Amino acid sequence: VHRLDKNTTGLMLVAKSEIAHVKLVKMFQNHDIDRKYLALIWGVPEKKGIIDKPISRSKINRKKMTVSENGKNAITKWKIINVFQNLISLVEFKLETGRTHQIRVHMADLGYNIVGDQLYGKNSYKFLNNKKYDKKVFYAAQHFLRQALHSYKISFRHPIKNKLMSFQCKLPEDINLLIKKLC
């Protein structure tokens, strides 16, 4: 019914019948499905916020999306869960819309790239100027092998029974291992 970016882990919604599929797609279109993600990002933004910036395909690199006045509406809410050594934050994201690479594009636009994001955030550590941080922690995060982004919660009404359904998925081992190194 929906998809995750390559190298993003977590929950995906799959329909078991054509009727369920049609109804779930409509629920996505109407923003009736609550999706939450966890990510490790470089830096420490405000404790919470809303990004309401349209997104479109990049004219320079067709593999990338970008914030653009001519793009489609995109809204991302976030709140900080934890901060590690004033270097990296664990953040919860709630998608109000579902654009390609939405969280990654919005955070890169703010300058707080997702750890390990090879497409939108490789080698962008501008915020580190004049900050003291543990070099081992920085090295561990800098060499994380994928974007540290995880779809951890999906809630919706069952398309046939109308029963409220909610599913959660723990962080994968590689992100948990990185968090242990950050502590």
PDB file of C-alpha atoms in Angstrom:
ATOM      1  CA  VAL A   1       0.000   0.000   0.000  1.00  0.00           C
ATOM      2  CA  HIS A   2       2.995   2.265   0.596  1.00  0.00           C
ATOM      3  CA  ARG A   3       6.741   1.947   0.508  1.00  0.00           C
ATOM      4  CA  LEU A   4       9.840   2.887   2.459  1.00  0.00           C
ATOM      5  CA  ASP A   5      12.951   4.510   1.071  1.00  0.00           C
ATOM      6  CA  LYS A   6      15.783   2.131   0.259  1.00  0.00           C
ATOM      7  CA  ASN A   7      17.793   1.452   3.439  1.00  0.00           C
ATOM      8  CA  THR A   8      14.988   2.651   5.727  1.00  0.00           C
ATOM      9  CA  THR A   9      13.797  -0.026   8.139  1.00  0.00           C
ATOM     10  CA  GLY A  10      10.485  -0.668   9.835  1.00  0.00           C
ATOM     11  CA  LEU A  11       6.798  -1.151   9.278  1.00  0.00           C
ATOM     12  CA  MET A  12       5.047  -1.196   5.940  1.00  0.00           C
ATOM     13  CA  LEU A  13       1.346  -1.626   5.302  1.00  0.00           C
ATOM     14  CA  VAL A  14       0.342  -4.495   3.008  1.00  0.00           C
ATOM     15  CA  ALA A  15      -3.219  -5.311   1.916  1.00  0.00           C
ATOM     16  CA  LYS A  16      -4.466  -8.912   1.840  1.00  0.00           C
ATOM     17  CA  SER A  17      -7.291  -8.256  -0.633  1.00  0.00           C
ATOM     18  CA  GLU A  18      -8.125  -5.895  -3.476  1.00  0.00           C
ATOM     19  CA  ILE A  19     -10.962  -4.301  -1.469  1.00  0.00           C
ATOM     20  CA  ALA A  20      -8.639  -3.663   1.485  1.00  0.00           C
ATOM     21  CA  HIS A  21      -6.003  -2.295  -0.869  1.00  0.00           C
ATOM     22  CA  VAL A  22      -8.376   0.229  -2.459  1.00  0.00           C
ATOM     23  CA  LYS A  23      -9.656   1.389   0.938  1.00  0.00           C
ATOM     24  CA  LEU A  24      -6.159   1.664   2.433  1.00  0.00           C
ATOM     25  CA  VAL A  25      -4.918   3.692  -0.551  1.00  0.00           C
ATOM     26  CA  LYS A  26      -7.847   6.057  -0.044  1.00  0.00           C
ATOM     27  CA  MET A  27      -6.989   6.307   3.669  1.00  0.00           C
ATOM     28  CA  PHE A  28      -3.430   7.285   2.731  1.00  0.00           C
ATOM     29  CA  GLN A  29      -4.744   9.905   0.301  1.00  0.00           C
ATOM     30  CA  ASN A  30      -7.025  11.322   3.016  1.00  0.00           C
ATOM     31  CA  HIS A  31      -4.154  11.278   5.568  1.00  0.00           C
ATOM     32  CA  ASP A  32      -6.142   8.925   7.824  1.00  0.00           C
ATOM     33  CA  ILE A  33      -3.154   6.689   8.560  1.00  0.00           C
ATOM     34  CA  ASP A  34      -0.876   7.780  11.393  1.00  0.00           C
ATOM     35  CA  ARG A  35       2.785   7.030  10.628  1.00  0.00           C
ATOM     36  CA  LYS A  36       5.675   7.719  12.973  1.00  0.00           C
ATOM     37  CA  TYR A  37       9.378   7.354  12.382  1.00  0.00           C
ATOM     38  CA  LEU A  38      12.497   7.519  14.522  1.00  0.00           C
ATOM     39  CA  ALA A  39      15.794   8.853  13.207  1.00  0.00           C
ATOM     40  CA  LEU A  40      19.213   9.896  14.380  1.00  0.00           C
ATOM     41  CA  ILE A  41      20.095  13.323  13.019  1.00  0.00           C
ATOM     42  CA  TRP A  42      23.239  15.427  13.102  1.00  0.00           C
ATOM     43  CA  GLY A  43      22.937  18.349  15.512  1.00  0.00           C
ATOM     44  CA  VAL A  44      20.300  19.544  17.950  1.00  0.00           C
ATOM     45  CA  PRO A  45      17.334  21.461  16.534  1.00  0.00           C
ATOM     46  CA  GLU A  46      14.550  22.999  18.618  1.00  0.00           C
ATOM     47  CA  LYS A  47      12.738  20.500  20.883  1.00  0.00           C
ATOM     48  CA  LYS A  48       9.839  20.202  18.443  1.00  0.00           C
ATOM     49  CA  GLY A  49       8.598  21.746  15.251  1.00  0.00           C
ATOM     50  CA  ILE A  50       6.636  21.566  12.050  1.00  0.00           C
ATOM     51  CA  ILE A  51       8.109  21.768   8.567  1.00  0.00           C
ATOM     52  CA  ASP A  52       5.542  22.889   5.996  1.00  0.00           C
ATOM     53  CA  LYS A  53       7.511  23.146   2.759  1.00  0.00           C
ATOM     54  CA  PRO A  54       6.548  21.766  -0.655  1.00  0.00           C
ATOM     55  CA  ILE A  55       8.731  19.081  -2.251  1.00  0.00           C
ATOM     56  CA  SER A  56       9.445  18.349  -5.920  1.00  0.00           C
ATOM     57  CA  ARG A  57      11.987  16.379  -7.941  1.00  0.00           C
ATOM     58  CA  SER A  58      15.380  18.066  -8.234  1.00  0.00           C
ATOM     59  CA  LYS A  59      16.144  19.560 -11.649  1.00  0.00           C
ATOM     60  CA  ILE A  60      19.852  18.946 -11.067  1.00  0.00           C
ATOM     61  CA  ASN A  61      19.785  15.318  -9.858  1.00  0.00           C
ATOM     62  CA  ARG A  62      16.766  13.216 -10.872  1.00  0.00           C
ATOM     63  CA  LYS A  63      17.439  10.764  -8.000  1.00  0.00           C
ATOM     64  CA  LYS A  64      16.862  13.514  -5.442  1.00  0.00           C
ATOM     65  CA  MET A  65      13.896  15.496  -4.246  1.00  0.00           C
ATOM     66  CA  THR A  66      14.130  19.112  -3.094  1.00  0.00           C
ATOM     67  CA  VAL A  67      12.175  21.797  -1.277  1.00  0.00           C
ATOM     68  CA  SER A  68      10.603  23.905  -4.013  1.00  0.00           C
ATOM     69  CA  GLU A  69       7.848  26.514  -4.319  1.00  0.00           C
ATOM     70  CA  ASN A  70       6.501  24.529  -7.288  1.00  0.00           C
ATOM     71  CA  GLY A  71       6.385  21.240  -5.369  1.00  0.00           C
ATOM     72  CA  LYS A  72       3.591  19.278  -3.758  1.00  0.00           C
ATOM     73  CA  ASN A  73       2.440  20.102  -0.228  1.00  0.00           C
ATOM     74  CA  ALA A  74       4.586  18.333   2.405  1.00  0.00           C
ATOM     75  CA  ILE A  75       4.218  18.576   6.189  1.00  0.00           C
ATOM     76  CA  THR A  76       6.515  16.894   8.709  1.00  0.00           C
ATOM     77  CA  LYS A  77       6.194  17.217  12.503  1.00  0.00           C
ATOM     78  CA  TRP A  78       9.075  16.345  14.801  1.00  0.00           C
ATOM     79  CA  LYS A  79      10.056  16.204  18.459  1.00  0.00           C
ATOM     80  CA  ILE A  80      13.381  15.405  20.074  1.00  0.00           C
ATOM     81  CA  ILE A  81      13.435  12.212  22.141  1.00  0.00           C
ATOM     82  CA  ASN A  82      17.083  12.303  23.263  1.00  0.00           C
ATOM     83  CA  VAL A  83      20.321  14.188  22.611  1.00  0.00           C
ATOM     84  CA  PHE A  84      23.710  12.466  22.589  1.00  0.00           C
ATOM     85  CA  GLN A  85      26.779  14.556  23.510  1.00  0.00           C
ATOM     86  CA  ASN A  86      25.236  17.662  21.919  1.00  0.00           C
ATOM     87  CA  LEU A  87      26.210  16.074  18.593  1.00  0.00           C
ATOM     88  CA  ILE A  88      23.343  13.806  17.508  1.00  0.00           C
ATOM     89  CA  SER A  89      19.621  13.781  18.325  1.00  0.00           C
ATOM     90  CA  LEU A  90      17.120  10.941  18.351  1.00  0.00           C
ATOM     91  CA  VAL A  91      13.982  12.424  16.821  1.00  0.00           C
ATOM     92  CA  GLU A  92      10.425  11.203  16.338  1.00  0.00           C
ATOM     93  CA  PHE A  93       8.740  12.261  13.090  1.00  0.00           C
ATOM     94  CA  LYS A  94       5.060  12.243  12.221  1.00  0.00           C
ATOM     95  CA  LEU A  95       4.166  12.535   8.560  1.00  0.00           C
ATOM     96  CA  GLU A  96       1.097  14.576   7.688  1.00  0.00           C
ATOM     97  CA  THR A  97       1.755  13.959   3.977  1.00  0.00           C
ATOM     98  CA  GLY A  98       3.685  11.277   2.136  1.00  0.00           C
ATOM     99  CA  ARG A  99       6.182  12.642  -0.360  1.00  0.00           C
ATOM    100  CA  THR A 100       9.202  10.749  -1.660  1.00  0.00           C
ATOM    101  CA  HIS A 101      12.133  11.127   0.787  1.00  0.00           C
ATOM    102  CA  GLN A 102      10.047  13.644   2.778  1.00  0.00           C
ATOM    103  CA  ILE A 103      11.760  13.401   6.178  1.00  0.00           C
ATOM    104  CA  ARG A 104      15.220  13.286   4.621  1.00  0.00           C
ATOM    105  CA  VAL A 105      14.548  16.291   2.355  1.00  0.00           C
ATOM    106  CA  HIS A 106      12.936  18.403   5.076  1.00  0.00           C
ATOM    107  CA  MET A 107      15.703  17.748   7.603  1.00  0.00           C
ATOM    108  CA  ALA A 108      18.441  18.362   5.029  1.00  0.00           C
ATOM    109  CA  ASP A 109      16.739  21.661   4.175  1.00  0.00           C
ATOM    110  CA  LEU A 110      16.925  22.640   7.861  1.00  0.00           C
ATOM    111  CA  GLY A 111      20.589  21.576   8.027  1.00  0.00           C
ATOM    112  CA  TYR A 112      20.010  18.592  10.351  1.00  0.00           C
ATOM    113  CA  ASN A 113      20.706  15.653   8.062  1.00  0.00           C
ATOM    114  CA  ILE A 114      19.930  12.088   8.985  1.00  0.00           C
ATOM    115  CA  VAL A 115      22.982  10.158  10.129  1.00  0.00           C
ATOM    116  CA  GLY A 116      24.274   7.922   7.328  1.00  0.00           C
ATOM    117  CA  ASP A 117      22.167   9.503   4.568  1.00  0.00           C
ATOM    118  CA  GLN A 118      24.348   9.083   1.488  1.00  0.00           C
ATOM    119  CA  LEU A 119      22.009  11.001  -0.825  1.00  0.00           C
ATOM    120  CA  TYR A 120      21.053  14.083   1.194  1.00  0.00           C
ATOM    121  CA  GLY A 121      23.554  14.435   3.952  1.00  0.00           C
ATOM    122  CA  LYS A 122      26.923  12.851   3.411  1.00  0.00           C
ATOM    123  CA  ASN A 123      29.741  14.926   4.914  1.00  0.00           C
ATOM    124  CA  SER A 124      27.532  17.810   6.036  1.00  0.00           C
ATOM    125  CA  TYR A 125      28.620  18.657   9.542  1.00  0.00           C
ATOM    126  CA  LYS A 126      28.460  22.479   9.352  1.00  0.00           C
ATOM    127  CA  PHE A 127      27.034  22.763  12.854  1.00  0.00           C
ATOM    128  CA  LEU A 128      30.205  21.237  14.375  1.00  0.00           C
ATOM    129  CA  ASN A 129      32.245  24.451  14.141  1.00  0.00           C
ATOM    130  CA  ASN A 130      33.733  25.285  17.564  1.00  0.00           C
ATOM    131  CA  LYS A 131      31.828  22.492  19.334  1.00  0.00           C
ATOM    132  CA  LYS A 132      33.508  19.985  21.586  1.00  0.00           C
ATOM    133  CA  TYR A 133      32.566  16.383  20.935  1.00  0.00           C
ATOM    134  CA  ASP A 134      33.967  12.905  21.388  1.00  0.00           C
ATOM    135  CA  LYS A 135      35.872  11.975  18.217  1.00  0.00           C
ATOM    136  CA  LYS A 136      35.015   8.256  18.670  1.00  0.00           C
ATOM    137  CA  VAL A 137      31.302   9.068  18.784  1.00  0.00           C
ATOM    138  CA  PHE A 138      31.618  11.270  15.706  1.00  0.00           C
ATOM    139  CA  TYR A 139      33.537   8.543  13.850  1.00  0.00           C
ATOM    140  CA  ALA A 140      30.936   5.861  14.716  1.00  0.00           C
ATOM    141  CA  ALA A 141      28.082   8.037  13.432  1.00  0.00           C
ATOM    142  CA  GLN A 142      30.009   9.242  10.379  1.00  0.00           C
ATOM    143  CA  HIS A 143      30.590   5.649   9.290  1.00  0.00           C
ATOM    144  CA  PHE A 144      27.040   4.364   9.811  1.00  0.00           C
ATOM    145  CA  LEU A 145      26.271   2.350   6.666  1.00  0.00           C
ATOM    146  CA  ARG A 146      22.748   3.615   5.843  1.00  0.00           C
ATOM    147  CA  GLN A 147      20.378   6.374   6.838  1.00  0.00           C
ATOM    148  CA  ALA A 148      19.414   5.918  10.486  1.00  0.00           C
ATOM    149  CA  LEU A 149      15.680   6.154   9.733  1.00  0.00           C
ATOM    150  CA  HIS A 150      13.086   3.671  11.002  1.00  0.00           C
ATOM    151  CA  SER A 151       9.303   3.431  10.526  1.00  0.00           C
ATOM    152  CA  TYR A 152       8.305   2.386  14.034  1.00  0.00           C
ATOM    153  CA  LYS A 153       4.557   2.977  14.331  1.00  0.00           C
ATOM    154  CA  ILE A 154       1.489   2.764  12.069  1.00  0.00           C
ATOM    155  CA  SER A 155      -2.090   3.305  13.269  1.00  0.00           C
ATOM    156  CA  PHE A 156      -5.271   3.155  11.187  1.00  0.00           C
ATOM    157  CA  ARG A 157      -8.830   1.863  11.095  1.00  0.00           C
ATOM    158  CA  HIS A 158      -9.122  -1.637   9.627  1.00  0.00           C
ATOM    159  CA  PRO A 159     -10.450  -1.186   6.070  1.00  0.00           C
ATOM    160  CA  ILE A 160     -13.127  -3.891   6.473  1.00  0.00           C
ATOM    161  CA  LYS A 161     -13.882  -4.178  10.219  1.00  0.00           C
ATOM    162  CA  ASN A 162     -13.359  -0.463  11.045  1.00  0.00           C
ATOM    163  CA  LYS A 163     -11.456  -1.518  14.183  1.00  0.00           C
ATOM    164  CA  LEU A 164      -8.591   0.747  15.314  1.00  0.00           C
ATOM    165  CA  MET A 165      -5.301  -1.017  14.549  1.00  0.00           C
ATOM    166  CA  SER A 166      -1.886   0.057  15.800  1.00  0.00           C
ATOM    167  CA  PHE A 167       1.457  -1.621  15.210  1.00  0.00           C
ATOM    168  CA  GLN A 168       4.917  -0.846  16.575  1.00  0.00           C
ATOM    169  CA  CYS A 169       8.351  -2.095  15.640  1.00  0.00           C
ATOM    170  CA  LYS A 170      11.480  -1.724  17.793  1.00  0.00           C
ATOM    171  CA  LEU A 171      14.581  -0.036  16.453  1.00  0.00           C
ATOM    172  CA  PRO A 172      16.810  -2.412  14.490  1.00  0.00           C
ATOM    173  CA  GLU A 173      20.030  -3.713  15.971  1.00  0.00           C
ATOM    174  CA  ASP A 174      22.338  -1.466  13.915  1.00  0.00           C
ATOM    175  CA  ILE A 175      20.658   1.741  15.155  1.00  0.00           C
ATOM    176  CA  ASN A 176      20.552   0.421  18.747  1.00  0.00           C
ATOM    177  CA  LEU A 177      24.276  -0.369  18.511  1.00  0.00           C
ATOM    178  CA  LEU A 178      25.006   3.167  17.296  1.00  0.00           C
ATOM    179  CA  ILE A 179      22.936   4.630  20.161  1.00  0.00           C
ATOM    180  CA  LYS A 180      24.983   2.567  22.653  1.00  0.00           C
ATOM    181  CA  LYS A 181      28.171   4.038  21.162  1.00  0.00           C
ATOM    182  CA  LEU A 182      26.700   7.537  21.439  1.00  0.00           C
ATOM    183  CA  CYS A 183      25.935   7.195  25.172  1.00  0.00           C
TER     184      CYS A 183
END
